[in-house]
Short mmCIF file of C-alpha atoms in Angstrom, two decimals:
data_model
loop_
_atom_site.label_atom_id
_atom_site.label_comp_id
_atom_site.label_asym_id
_atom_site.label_seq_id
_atom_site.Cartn_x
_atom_site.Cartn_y
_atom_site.Cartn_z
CA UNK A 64 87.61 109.51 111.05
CA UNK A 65 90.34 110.88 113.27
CA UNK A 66 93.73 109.33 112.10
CA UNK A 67 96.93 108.64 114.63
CA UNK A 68 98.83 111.85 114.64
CA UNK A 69 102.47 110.99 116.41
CA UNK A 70 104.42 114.06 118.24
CA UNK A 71 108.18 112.91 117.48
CA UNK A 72 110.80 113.57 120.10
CA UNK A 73 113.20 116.41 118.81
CA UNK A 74 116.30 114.11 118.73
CA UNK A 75 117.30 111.11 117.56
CA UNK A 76 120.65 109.90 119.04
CA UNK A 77 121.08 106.93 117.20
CA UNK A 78 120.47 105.91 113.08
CA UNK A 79 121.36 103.04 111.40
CA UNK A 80 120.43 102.31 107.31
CA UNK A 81 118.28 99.43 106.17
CA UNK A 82 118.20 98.94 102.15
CA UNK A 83 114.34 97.73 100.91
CA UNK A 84 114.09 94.11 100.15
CA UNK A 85 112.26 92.61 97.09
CA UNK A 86 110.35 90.47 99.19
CA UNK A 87 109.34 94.18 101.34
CA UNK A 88 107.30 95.53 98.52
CA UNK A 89 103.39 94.70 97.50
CA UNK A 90 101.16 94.52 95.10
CA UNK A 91 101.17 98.21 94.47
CA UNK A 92 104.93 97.83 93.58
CA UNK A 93 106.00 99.78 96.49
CA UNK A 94 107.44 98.91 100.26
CA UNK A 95 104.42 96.92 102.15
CA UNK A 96 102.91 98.15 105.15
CA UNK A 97 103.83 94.91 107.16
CA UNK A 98 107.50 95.43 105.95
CA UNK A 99 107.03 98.71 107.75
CA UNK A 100 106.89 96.99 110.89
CA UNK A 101 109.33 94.43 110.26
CA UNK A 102 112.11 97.42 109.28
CA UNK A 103 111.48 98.99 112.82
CA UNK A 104 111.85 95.74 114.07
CA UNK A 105 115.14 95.27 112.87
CA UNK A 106 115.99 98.75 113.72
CA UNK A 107 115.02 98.29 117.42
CA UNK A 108 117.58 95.52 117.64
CA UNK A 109 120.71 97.37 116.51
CA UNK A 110 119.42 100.28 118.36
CA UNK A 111 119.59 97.58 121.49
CA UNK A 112 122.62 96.02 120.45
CA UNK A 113 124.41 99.49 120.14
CA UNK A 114 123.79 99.90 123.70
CA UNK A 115 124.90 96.48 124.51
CA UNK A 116 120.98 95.38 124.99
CA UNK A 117 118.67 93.16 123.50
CA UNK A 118 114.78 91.88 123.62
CA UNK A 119 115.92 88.93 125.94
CA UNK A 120 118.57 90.37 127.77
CA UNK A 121 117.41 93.84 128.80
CA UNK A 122 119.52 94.22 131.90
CA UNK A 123 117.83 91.22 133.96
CA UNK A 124 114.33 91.65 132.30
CA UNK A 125 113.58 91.16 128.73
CA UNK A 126 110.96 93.24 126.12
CA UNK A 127 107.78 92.88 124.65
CA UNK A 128 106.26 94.88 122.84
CA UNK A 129 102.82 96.55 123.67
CA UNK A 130 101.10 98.53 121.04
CA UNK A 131 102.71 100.15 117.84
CA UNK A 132 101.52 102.70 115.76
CA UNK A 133 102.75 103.96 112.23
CA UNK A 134 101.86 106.97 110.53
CA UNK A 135 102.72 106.44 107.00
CA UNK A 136 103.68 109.15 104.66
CA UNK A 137 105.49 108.22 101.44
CA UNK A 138 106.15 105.50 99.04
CA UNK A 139 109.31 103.40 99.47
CA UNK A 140 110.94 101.42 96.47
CA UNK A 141 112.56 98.57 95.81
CA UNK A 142 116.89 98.90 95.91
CA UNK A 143 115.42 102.01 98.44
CA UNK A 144 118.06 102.33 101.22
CA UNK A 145 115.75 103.79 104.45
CA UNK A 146 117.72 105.90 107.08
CA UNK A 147 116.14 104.43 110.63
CA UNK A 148 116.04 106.80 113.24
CA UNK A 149 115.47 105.53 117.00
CA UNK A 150 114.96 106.82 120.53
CA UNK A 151 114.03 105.59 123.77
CA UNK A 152 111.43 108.04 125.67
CA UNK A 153 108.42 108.32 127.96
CA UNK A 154 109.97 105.79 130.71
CA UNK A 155 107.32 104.79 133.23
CA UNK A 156 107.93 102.05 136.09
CA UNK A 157 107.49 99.15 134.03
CA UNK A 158 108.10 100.18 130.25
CA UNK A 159 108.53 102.91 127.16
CA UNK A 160 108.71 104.08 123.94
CA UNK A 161 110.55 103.81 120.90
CA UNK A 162 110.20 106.69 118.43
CA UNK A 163 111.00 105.89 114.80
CA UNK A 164 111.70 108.21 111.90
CA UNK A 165 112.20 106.56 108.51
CA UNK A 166 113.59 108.40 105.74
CA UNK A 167 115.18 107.99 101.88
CA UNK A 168 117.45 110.76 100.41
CA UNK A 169 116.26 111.11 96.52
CA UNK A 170 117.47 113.55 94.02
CA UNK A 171 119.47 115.29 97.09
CA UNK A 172 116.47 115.68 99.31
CA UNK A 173 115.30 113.98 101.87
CA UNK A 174 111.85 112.03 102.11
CA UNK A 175 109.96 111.28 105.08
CA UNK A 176 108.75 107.58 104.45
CA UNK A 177 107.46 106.80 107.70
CA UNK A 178 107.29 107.39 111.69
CA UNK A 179 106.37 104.91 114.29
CA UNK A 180 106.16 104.30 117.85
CA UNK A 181 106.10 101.10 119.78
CA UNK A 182 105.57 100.95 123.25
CA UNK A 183 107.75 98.25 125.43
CA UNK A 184 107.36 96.59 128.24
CA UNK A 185 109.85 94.98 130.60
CA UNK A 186 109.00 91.37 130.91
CA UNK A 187 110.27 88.50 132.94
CA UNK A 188 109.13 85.54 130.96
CA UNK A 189 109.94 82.51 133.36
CA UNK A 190 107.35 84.12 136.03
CA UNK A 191 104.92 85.60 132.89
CA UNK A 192 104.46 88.83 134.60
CA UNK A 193 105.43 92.27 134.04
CA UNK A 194 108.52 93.74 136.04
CA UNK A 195 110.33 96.86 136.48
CA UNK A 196 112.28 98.74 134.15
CA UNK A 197 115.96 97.84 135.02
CA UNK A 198 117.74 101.40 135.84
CA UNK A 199 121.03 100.09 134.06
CA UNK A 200 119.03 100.18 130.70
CA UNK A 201 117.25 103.12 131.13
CA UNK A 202 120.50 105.03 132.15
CA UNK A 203 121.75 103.54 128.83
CA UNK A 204 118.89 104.67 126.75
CA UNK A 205 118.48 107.99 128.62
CA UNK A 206 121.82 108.91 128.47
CA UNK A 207 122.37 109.48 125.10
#
């Protein structure tokens, strides 16, 4: 079975940190897939907010997101504080992607825990239809 293989951009402009919650790890004792998600979530919003953005207010349009994927590639722990990596690339007329690269520095090494992508696209939703990304935001985003 062929497995999701992401090609990472080669920078990433902005990082913020994001400690593991207790209520972020499973049954095997270690961070949760699902948690996965939500961290990237969270990191997507102060990646927005750094720029003065946000899901709702995305320069006269607002975000939703289209597909995801998540290549996962170590174990996270609880008391774990994950370095998220974001940045904004592959701008067609109506959306993009987010790139994420999560990481954990452990016995003065760093450790890969995770990348992701999630695709966005700009939304107005009073008229429920897709519009055009706003070239304010993407000069933001772009011009990093």
């Amino acid at each position: 079975m062929a497995r999701i293989k992401l090609e990472l951009p080669s920078t990433f402009p902005f990082s913020t940190t994001i400690p593991i919650r207790i209520t972020d790890i499973n049954y095997g004792n270690h961070l949760g897939n699902d948690a996965v998600l939500s961290i990237i979530h969270e990191a997507r919003m102060q990646f927005l907010q750094h720029h003065n953005l946000s899901e709702l207010s995305f320069s006269g349009a607002s975000l939703i997101m289209s597909d995801v994927a998540i290549e996962f590639k170590n174990e996270g722990f609880y008391g774990d504080v994950i370095t998220v990596q974001v940045t904004a690339s592959d701008f067609s007329r109506v959306g993009f992607d987010l790139f994420y690269r999560l990481t954990k520095q452990a016995d003065e090494k760093e450790t890969v825990i995770a990348v992701a992508k999630t695709g966005m696209i700009c939304f107005d939703y009073n008229a429920r239809k897709v519009v055009a990304v706003p070239e304010e935001a993407k000069g933001k985003l772009i011009s990093l």
